[in-house]
PDB file of C-alpha atoms in Angstrom:
ATOM      1  CA  ASP G   1     110.489 163.454 187.063  1.00  0.00           C
ATOM      2  CA  ALA G   2     109.317 167.075 187.534  1.00  0.00           C
ATOM      3  CA  GLY G   3     105.674 166.468 190.003  1.00  0.00           C
ATOM      4  CA  VAL G   4     102.301 167.576 189.223  1.00  0.00           C
ATOM      5  CA  THR G   5     102.726 171.250 188.368  1.00  0.00           C
ATOM      6  CA  GLN G   6      99.657 174.022 188.529  1.00  0.00           C
ATOM      7  CA  SER G   7      99.370 177.891 187.624  1.00  0.00           C
ATOM      8  CA  PRO G   8      99.126 180.139 188.486  1.00  0.00           C
ATOM      9  CA  THR G   9      99.738 179.168 192.804  1.00  0.00           C
ATOM     10  CA  HIS G  10      96.920 182.346 194.121  1.00  0.00           C
ATOM     11  CA  LEU G  11      94.598 183.806 192.112  1.00  0.00           C
ATOM     12  CA  ILE G  12      92.488 186.750 193.575  1.00  0.00           C
ATOM     13  CA  LYS G  13      88.606 187.501 191.277  1.00  0.00           C
ATOM     14  CA  THR G  14      85.605 190.174 192.182  1.00  0.00           C
ATOM     15  CA  ARG G  15      82.185 188.407 191.855  1.00  0.00           C
ATOM     16  CA  GLY G  16      81.045 188.159 187.805  1.00  0.00           C
ATOM     17  CA  GLN G  17      84.891 187.359 186.470  1.00  0.00           C
ATOM     18  CA  HIS G  18      86.426 184.476 185.123  1.00  0.00           C
ATOM     19  CA  VAL G  19      89.357 182.404 185.537  1.00  0.00           C
ATOM     20  CA  THR G  20      91.291 179.859 184.455  1.00  0.00           C
ATOM     21  CA  LEU G  21      93.625 177.491 185.848  1.00  0.00           C
ATOM     22  CA  ARG G  22      96.532 175.349 184.067  1.00  0.00           C
ATOM     23  CA  CYS G  23      97.490 171.663 185.022  1.00  0.00           C
ATOM     24  CA  SER G  24     100.407 169.873 183.505  1.00  0.00           C
ATOM     25  CA  PRO G  25     100.568 166.316 184.134  1.00  0.00           C
ATOM     26  CA  ILE G  26     103.669 164.114 185.227  1.00  0.00           C
ATOM     27  CA  SER G  27     105.630 162.665 182.449  1.00  0.00           C
ATOM     28  CA  GLY G  28     103.349 159.521 180.595  1.00  0.00           C
ATOM     29  CA  HIS G  29     100.290 160.690 182.660  1.00  0.00           C
ATOM     30  CA  LYS G  30      97.159 160.138 180.155  1.00  0.00           C
ATOM     31  CA  SER G  31      95.079 161.310 182.918  1.00  0.00           C
ATOM     32  CA  VAL G  32      94.086 164.038 184.776  1.00  0.00           C
ATOM     33  CA  SER G  33      91.319 165.363 187.541  1.00  0.00           C
ATOM     34  CA  TRP G  34      89.966 168.236 188.942  1.00  0.00           C
ATOM     35  CA  TYR G  35      89.263 168.733 192.395  1.00  0.00           C
ATOM     36  CA  GLN G  36      87.908 171.984 194.670  1.00  0.00           C
ATOM     37  CA  GLN G  37      88.532 171.285 198.581  1.00  0.00           C
ATOM     38  CA  VAL G  38      87.354 173.897 200.681  1.00  0.00           C
ATOM     39  CA  LEU G  39      88.548 174.292 203.730  1.00  0.00           C
ATOM     40  CA  GLY G  40      88.305 171.925 206.241  1.00  0.00           C
ATOM     41  CA  GLN G  41      86.566 169.315 204.271  1.00  0.00           C
ATOM     42  CA  GLY G  42      87.548 166.694 201.965  1.00  0.00           C
ATOM     43  CA  PRO G  43      88.186 167.066 198.240  1.00  0.00           C
ATOM     44  CA  GLN G  44      85.569 167.210 196.048  1.00  0.00           C
ATOM     45  CA  PHE G  45      85.500 165.785 192.671  1.00  0.00           C
ATOM     46  CA  ILE G  46      84.557 168.179 189.469  1.00  0.00           C
ATOM     47  CA  PHE G  47      85.944 166.450 185.839  1.00  0.00           C
ATOM     48  CA  GLN G  48      88.598 163.782 185.172  1.00  0.00           C
ATOM     49  CA  TYR G  49      89.912 163.343 181.385  1.00  0.00           C
ATOM     50  CA  TYR G  50      91.393 160.615 179.771  1.00  0.00           C
ATOM     51  CA  GLU G  51      93.189 161.069 176.575  1.00  0.00           C
ATOM     52  CA  LYS G  52      91.233 164.288 175.414  1.00  0.00           C
ATOM     53  CA  GLU G  53      88.169 162.523 176.644  1.00  0.00           C
ATOM     54  CA  GLU G  54      85.843 163.854 179.804  1.00  0.00           C
ATOM     55  CA  ARG G  55      85.338 160.495 182.170  1.00  0.00           C
ATOM     56  CA  GLY G  56      83.363 162.161 184.589  1.00  0.00           C
ATOM     57  CA  ARG G  57      81.934 164.948 185.825  1.00  0.00           C
ATOM     58  CA  GLY G  58      80.884 165.923 190.108  1.00  0.00           C
ATOM     59  CA  ASN G  59      78.263 167.520 190.695  1.00  0.00           C
ATOM     60  CA  PHE G  60      79.267 171.799 190.164  1.00  0.00           C
ATOM     61  CA  PRO G  61      77.305 174.328 187.725  1.00  0.00           C
ATOM     62  CA  ASP G  62      78.154 174.404 184.237  1.00  0.00           C
ATOM     63  CA  ARG G  63      79.568 177.063 184.942  1.00  0.00           C
ATOM     64  CA  PHE G  64      82.480 175.050 185.624  1.00  0.00           C
ATOM     65  CA  SER G  65      84.516 173.663 182.534  1.00  0.00           C
ATOM     66  CA  ALA G  66      87.153 171.204 181.217  1.00  0.00           C
ATOM     67  CA  ARG G  67      89.011 170.647 178.007  1.00  0.00           C
ATOM     68  CA  GLN G  68      92.332 168.063 177.962  1.00  0.00           C
ATOM     69  CA  PHE G  69      95.193 168.839 174.890  1.00  0.00           C
ATOM     70  CA  PRO G  70      97.516 166.371 172.860  1.00  0.00           C
ATOM     71  CA  ASN G  71     100.605 166.686 175.570  1.00  0.00           C
ATOM     72  CA  TYR G  72      97.378 165.843 178.574  1.00  0.00           C
ATOM     73  CA  SER G  73      97.627 169.052 179.636  1.00  0.00           C
ATOM     74  CA  SER G  74      94.131 170.017 181.371  1.00  0.00           C
ATOM     75  CA  GLU G  75      92.852 173.701 181.872  1.00  0.00           C
ATOM     76  CA  LEU G  76      89.842 174.600 184.765  1.00  0.00           C
ATOM     77  CA  ASN G  77      88.196 177.365 183.675  1.00  0.00           C
ATOM     78  CA  VAL G  78      85.230 179.111 185.589  1.00  0.00           C
ATOM     79  CA  ASN G  79      82.476 181.301 184.527  1.00  0.00           C
ATOM     80  CA  ALA G  80      80.572 184.210 186.944  1.00  0.00           C
ATOM     81  CA  LEU G  81      82.409 183.501 189.658  1.00  0.00           C
ATOM     82  CA  LEU G  82      80.995 183.179 192.922  1.00  0.00           C
ATOM     83  CA  LEU G  83      81.957 184.032 196.362  1.00  0.00           C
ATOM     84  CA  GLY G  84      81.717 180.356 197.237  1.00  0.00           C
ATOM     85  CA  ASP G  85      84.269 179.400 194.512  1.00  0.00           C
ATOM     86  CA  SER G  86      86.688 180.326 196.855  1.00  0.00           C
ATOM     87  CA  ALA G  87      88.189 176.833 197.001  1.00  0.00           C
ATOM     88  CA  LEU G  88      92.036 174.750 196.633  1.00  0.00           C
ATOM     89  CA  TYR G  89      91.715 173.766 193.384  1.00  0.00           C
ATOM     90  CA  LEU G  90      93.581 170.587 193.249  1.00  0.00           C
ATOM     91  CA  CYS G  91      94.701 168.521 189.801  1.00  0.00           C
ATOM     92  CA  ALA G  92      96.035 165.166 190.173  1.00  0.00           C
ATOM     93  CA  SER G  93      97.066 162.795 187.339  1.00  0.00           C
ATOM     94  CA  SER G  94      97.954 159.512 186.851  1.00  0.00           C
ATOM     95  CA  GLN G  95      98.341 157.113 183.755  1.00  0.00           C
ATOM     96  CA  GLY G  96      94.786 155.896 183.967  1.00  0.00           C
ATOM     97  CA  THR G  97      91.554 154.107 185.473  1.00  0.00           C
ATOM     98  CA  GLY G  98      92.911 151.730 188.506  1.00  0.00           C
ATOM     99  CA  ASN G  99      95.921 153.164 188.742  1.00  0.00           C
ATOM    100  CA  ILE G 100      97.358 156.158 191.786  1.00  0.00           C
ATOM    101  CA  GLN G 101      95.964 159.678 191.423  1.00  0.00           C
ATOM    102  CA  TYR G 102      99.323 162.181 192.350  1.00  0.00           C
ATOM    103  CA  PHE G 103      98.301 165.575 193.146  1.00  0.00           C
ATOM    104  CA  GLY G 104      99.998 169.390 192.513  1.00  0.00           C
ATOM    105  CA  ALA G 105     100.052 172.165 195.094  1.00  0.00           C
ATOM    106  CA  GLY G 106      96.873 173.978 194.000  1.00  0.00           C
ATOM    107  CA  THR G 107      95.932 177.111 193.460  1.00  0.00           C
ATOM    108  CA  ARG G 108      94.383 179.058 196.015  1.00  0.00           C
ATOM    109  CA  LEU G 109      91.521 181.323 194.256  1.00  0.00           C
ATOM    110  CA  SER G 110      89.849 184.155 196.379  1.00  0.00           C
ATOM    111  CA  VAL G 111      86.687 185.495 195.380  1.00  0.00           C
ATOM    112  CA  LEU G 112      86.059 189.127 196.787  1.00  0.00           C
TER     113      LEU G 112
ATOM    114  CA  GLU W   1      76.365 158.278 196.113  1.00  0.00           C
ATOM    115  CA  ASP W   2      79.137 156.964 197.831  1.00  0.00           C
ATOM    116  CA  LYS W   3      80.544 157.911 201.269  1.00  0.00           C
ATOM    117  CA  VAL W   4      83.440 158.364 203.373  1.00  0.00           C
ATOM    118  CA  VAL W   5      83.874 159.331 207.147  1.00  0.00           C
ATOM    119  CA  GLN W   6      86.308 159.587 208.953  1.00  0.00           C
ATOM    120  CA  SER W   7      87.280 159.700 213.053  1.00  0.00           C
ATOM    121  CA  PRO W   8      88.164 160.961 215.024  1.00  0.00           C
ATOM    122  CA  LEU W   9      87.793 164.595 213.543  1.00  0.00           C
ATOM    123  CA  SER W  10      91.429 165.675 215.535  1.00  0.00           C
ATOM    124  CA  LEU W  11      93.760 163.901 217.442  1.00  0.00           C
ATOM    125  CA  VAL W  12      96.373 165.561 219.659  1.00  0.00           C
ATOM    126  CA  VAL W  13      99.301 163.183 220.968  1.00  0.00           C
ATOM    127  CA  HIS W  14     102.470 163.260 221.802  1.00  0.00           C
ATOM    128  CA  GLU W  15     105.592 162.977 220.302  1.00  0.00           C
ATOM    129  CA  GLY W  16     106.445 159.212 220.025  1.00  0.00           C
ATOM    130  CA  ASP W  17     102.897 157.903 220.687  1.00  0.00           C
ATOM    131  CA  THR W  18     100.868 155.510 218.356  1.00  0.00           C
ATOM    132  CA  VAL W  19      98.105 156.377 216.785  1.00  0.00           C
ATOM    133  CA  THR W  20      95.046 154.212 214.841  1.00  0.00           C
ATOM    134  CA  LEU W  21      93.274 156.908 212.316  1.00  0.00           C
ATOM    135  CA  ASN W  22      90.154 155.680 211.762  1.00  0.00           C
ATOM    136  CA  CYS W  23      87.758 154.863 207.849  1.00  0.00           C
ATOM    137  CA  SER W  24      84.374 153.899 207.345  1.00  0.00           C
ATOM    138  CA  TYR W  25      82.710 154.226 203.714  1.00  0.00           C
ATOM    139  CA  GLU W  26      79.602 153.642 201.446  1.00  0.00           C
ATOM    140  CA  VAL W  27      80.264 153.109 197.847  1.00  0.00           C
ATOM    141  CA  THR W  28      78.487 150.800 194.638  1.00  0.00           C
ATOM    142  CA  ASN W  29      81.261 148.446 192.704  1.00  0.00           C
ATOM    143  CA  PHE W  30      84.227 149.119 195.246  1.00  0.00           C
ATOM    144  CA  ARG W  31      87.443 149.215 193.780  1.00  0.00           C
ATOM    145  CA  SER W  32      89.774 150.638 195.447  1.00  0.00           C
ATOM    146  CA  LEU W  33      90.206 153.126 198.985  1.00  0.00           C
ATOM    147  CA  LEU W  34      93.539 155.754 199.708  1.00  0.00           C
ATOM    148  CA  TRP W  35      94.855 156.977 202.067  1.00  0.00           C
ATOM    149  CA  TYR W  36      96.698 160.683 201.800  1.00  0.00           C
ATOM    150  CA  LYS W  37      98.246 162.812 203.621  1.00  0.00           C
ATOM    151  CA  GLN W  38      97.609 166.492 203.668  1.00  0.00           C
ATOM    152  CA  GLU W  39     100.726 169.244 205.219  1.00  0.00           C
ATOM    153  CA  LYS W  40      99.805 172.838 203.110  1.00  0.00           C
ATOM    154  CA  LYS W  41      98.500 172.043 200.296  1.00  0.00           C
ATOM    155  CA  ALA W  42      99.077 168.774 197.844  1.00  0.00           C
ATOM    156  CA  PRO W  43      97.890 165.788 199.152  1.00  0.00           C
ATOM    157  CA  THR W  44     100.412 162.783 199.029  1.00  0.00           C
ATOM    158  CA  PHE W  45      99.961 159.604 198.641  1.00  0.00           C
ATOM    159  CA  LEU W  46     100.184 157.047 200.735  1.00  0.00           C
ATOM    160  CA  PHE W  47      98.214 153.646 200.189  1.00  0.00           C
ATOM    161  CA  MET W  48      96.196 151.988 198.316  1.00  0.00           C
ATOM    162  CA  LEU W  49      94.244 149.171 199.480  1.00  0.00           C
ATOM    163  CA  THR W  50      91.879 146.995 197.112  1.00  0.00           C
ATOM    164  CA  SER W  51      91.851 143.524 199.037  1.00  0.00           C
ATOM    165  CA  SER W  52      90.819 142.759 202.302  1.00  0.00           C
ATOM    166  CA  GLY W  53      93.464 141.990 205.237  1.00  0.00           C
ATOM    167  CA  ILE W  54      96.372 142.540 203.650  1.00  0.00           C
ATOM    168  CA  GLU W  55      98.343 145.068 205.913  1.00  0.00           C
ATOM    169  CA  LYS W  56     100.716 146.965 203.902  1.00  0.00           C
ATOM    170  CA  LYS W  57     103.840 148.654 205.402  1.00  0.00           C
ATOM    171  CA  SER W  58     105.817 151.662 204.532  1.00  0.00           C
ATOM    172  CA  GLY W  59     108.078 152.611 207.255  1.00  0.00           C
ATOM    173  CA  ARG W  60     106.152 153.527 210.371  1.00  0.00           C
ATOM    174  CA  LEU W  61     103.151 153.610 208.592  1.00  0.00           C
ATOM    175  CA  SER W  62     101.087 151.056 208.594  1.00  0.00           C
ATOM    176  CA  SER W  63      96.890 150.269 206.741  1.00  0.00           C
ATOM    177  CA  ILE W  64      94.622 147.746 206.395  1.00  0.00           C
ATOM    178  CA  LEU W  65      91.151 147.186 204.564  1.00  0.00           C
ATOM    179  CA  ASP W  66      87.974 145.477 205.697  1.00  0.00           C
ATOM    180  CA  LYS W  67      86.182 144.667 203.074  1.00  0.00           C
ATOM    181  CA  LYS W  68      83.537 142.862 204.950  1.00  0.00           C
ATOM    182  CA  GLU W  69      82.855 145.307 207.369  1.00  0.00           C
ATOM    183  CA  LEU W  70      83.475 148.460 204.934  1.00  0.00           C
ATOM    184  CA  PHE W  71      86.133 150.217 206.847  1.00  0.00           C
ATOM    185  CA  SER W  72      90.092 150.877 206.881  1.00  0.00           C
ATOM    186  CA  ILE W  73      92.609 152.156 209.637  1.00  0.00           C
ATOM    187  CA  LEU W  74      96.045 153.364 209.398  1.00  0.00           C
ATOM    188  CA  ASN W  75      98.226 153.609 211.613  1.00  0.00           C
ATOM    189  CA  ILE W  76     101.289 155.361 212.970  1.00  0.00           C
ATOM    190  CA  THR W  77     103.828 154.036 215.352  1.00  0.00           C
ATOM    191  CA  ALA W  78     106.042 155.844 217.560  1.00  0.00           C
ATOM    192  CA  THR W  79     104.826 159.555 216.295  1.00  0.00           C
ATOM    193  CA  GLN W  80     106.967 162.455 215.325  1.00  0.00           C
ATOM    194  CA  THR W  81     106.548 166.081 215.120  1.00  0.00           C
ATOM    195  CA  GLY W  82     106.724 165.743 210.896  1.00  0.00           C
ATOM    196  CA  ASP W  83     103.375 163.090 211.457  1.00  0.00           C
ATOM    197  CA  SER W  84     101.638 166.543 211.834  1.00  0.00           C
ATOM    198  CA  ALA W  85      98.665 166.529 209.293  1.00  0.00           C
ATOM    199  CA  VAL W  86      95.302 166.462 208.176  1.00  0.00           C
ATOM    200  CA  TYR W  87      94.760 162.921 206.723  1.00  0.00           C
ATOM    201  CA  LEU W  88      92.632 162.095 203.546  1.00  0.00           C
ATOM    202  CA  CYS W  89      90.898 158.551 203.389  1.00  0.00           C
ATOM    203  CA  ALA W  90      89.453 158.442 199.205  1.00  0.00           C
ATOM    204  CA  VAL W  91      87.104 155.676 197.386  1.00  0.00           C
ATOM    205  CA  THR W  92      87.224 154.935 193.850  1.00  0.00           C
ATOM    206  CA  SER W  93      84.141 153.027 192.225  1.00  0.00           C
ATOM    207  CA  ASN W  94      84.515 150.428 188.803  1.00  0.00           C
ATOM    208  CA  PHE W  95      81.940 152.828 187.294  1.00  0.00           C
ATOM    209  CA  GLY W  96      84.365 154.257 184.934  1.00  0.00           C
ATOM    210  CA  ASN W  97      86.624 157.628 185.757  1.00  0.00           C
ATOM    211  CA  GLU W  98      88.378 158.002 188.379  1.00  0.00           C
ATOM    212  CA  LYS W  99      86.731 159.958 190.660  1.00  0.00           C
ATOM    213  CA  LEU W 100      87.672 159.670 194.225  1.00  0.00           C
ATOM    214  CA  THR W 101      84.915 160.281 196.869  1.00  0.00           C
ATOM    215  CA  PHE W 102      86.981 162.405 199.803  1.00  0.00           C
ATOM    216  CA  GLY W 103      86.997 161.967 203.465  1.00  0.00           C
ATOM    217  CA  THR W 104      86.973 165.572 205.371  1.00  0.00           C
ATOM    218  CA  GLY W 105      89.986 164.651 207.135  1.00  0.00           C
ATOM    219  CA  THR W 106      91.721 163.788 210.267  1.00  0.00           C
ATOM    220  CA  ARG W 107      93.839 166.550 211.451  1.00  0.00           C
ATOM    221  CA  LEU W 108      96.522 165.322 213.600  1.00  0.00           C
ATOM    222  CA  THR W 109      99.065 167.121 215.989  1.00  0.00           C
ATOM    223  CA  ILE W 110     101.909 165.671 217.301  1.00  0.00           C
ATOM    224  CA  ILE W 111     103.076 167.783 220.066  1.00  0.00           C
ATOM    225  CA  PRO W 112     107.240 167.394 220.408  1.00  0.00           C
TER     226      PRO W 112
END
């Protein structure tokens, strides 16, 4: 079975632009969470979606938004990019609350 | 706010040595503690701990949780160069979502 897949693997944008990152969960998993990991730090929670509804939101500005589709895949959108948004964006999926989250390989975003 | 502190921040040992990685936490309404190994991008799951005093083992790796003193340790015996990675500790709470709160990680380097 395929694991969590994310696309693209790398992305270079300039300040002020918009970006969309995509995530496909493990088959059968209904929950998707997004994390931001800057160099030298642990991942920081951005959003969690379960059955297409937002279940949790971290301390990120409104420039960050996400959604989950009927097939449980998810998109993370970031508007008006800042240099500080440069990071590895990780997606994790699980069967639901209390279950293990499995991570994808991430999207490396560089904002110039 | 939930908090996870890992120590040491980095560790360099020789192949064959035994290492102990530490994780202390503060979390409201604790549900579970998880250990992940991150080599390049995707954190890979190692253990999930929910009960005090019960050791979990997988090959040369083992982990235990102390809910009274609010810490966990991850032991790796007979280390190999393939164990070189960042080891992340994370906690979850019973607040209706799957948010993982991570520590900054311990960077382990194994010298052949």
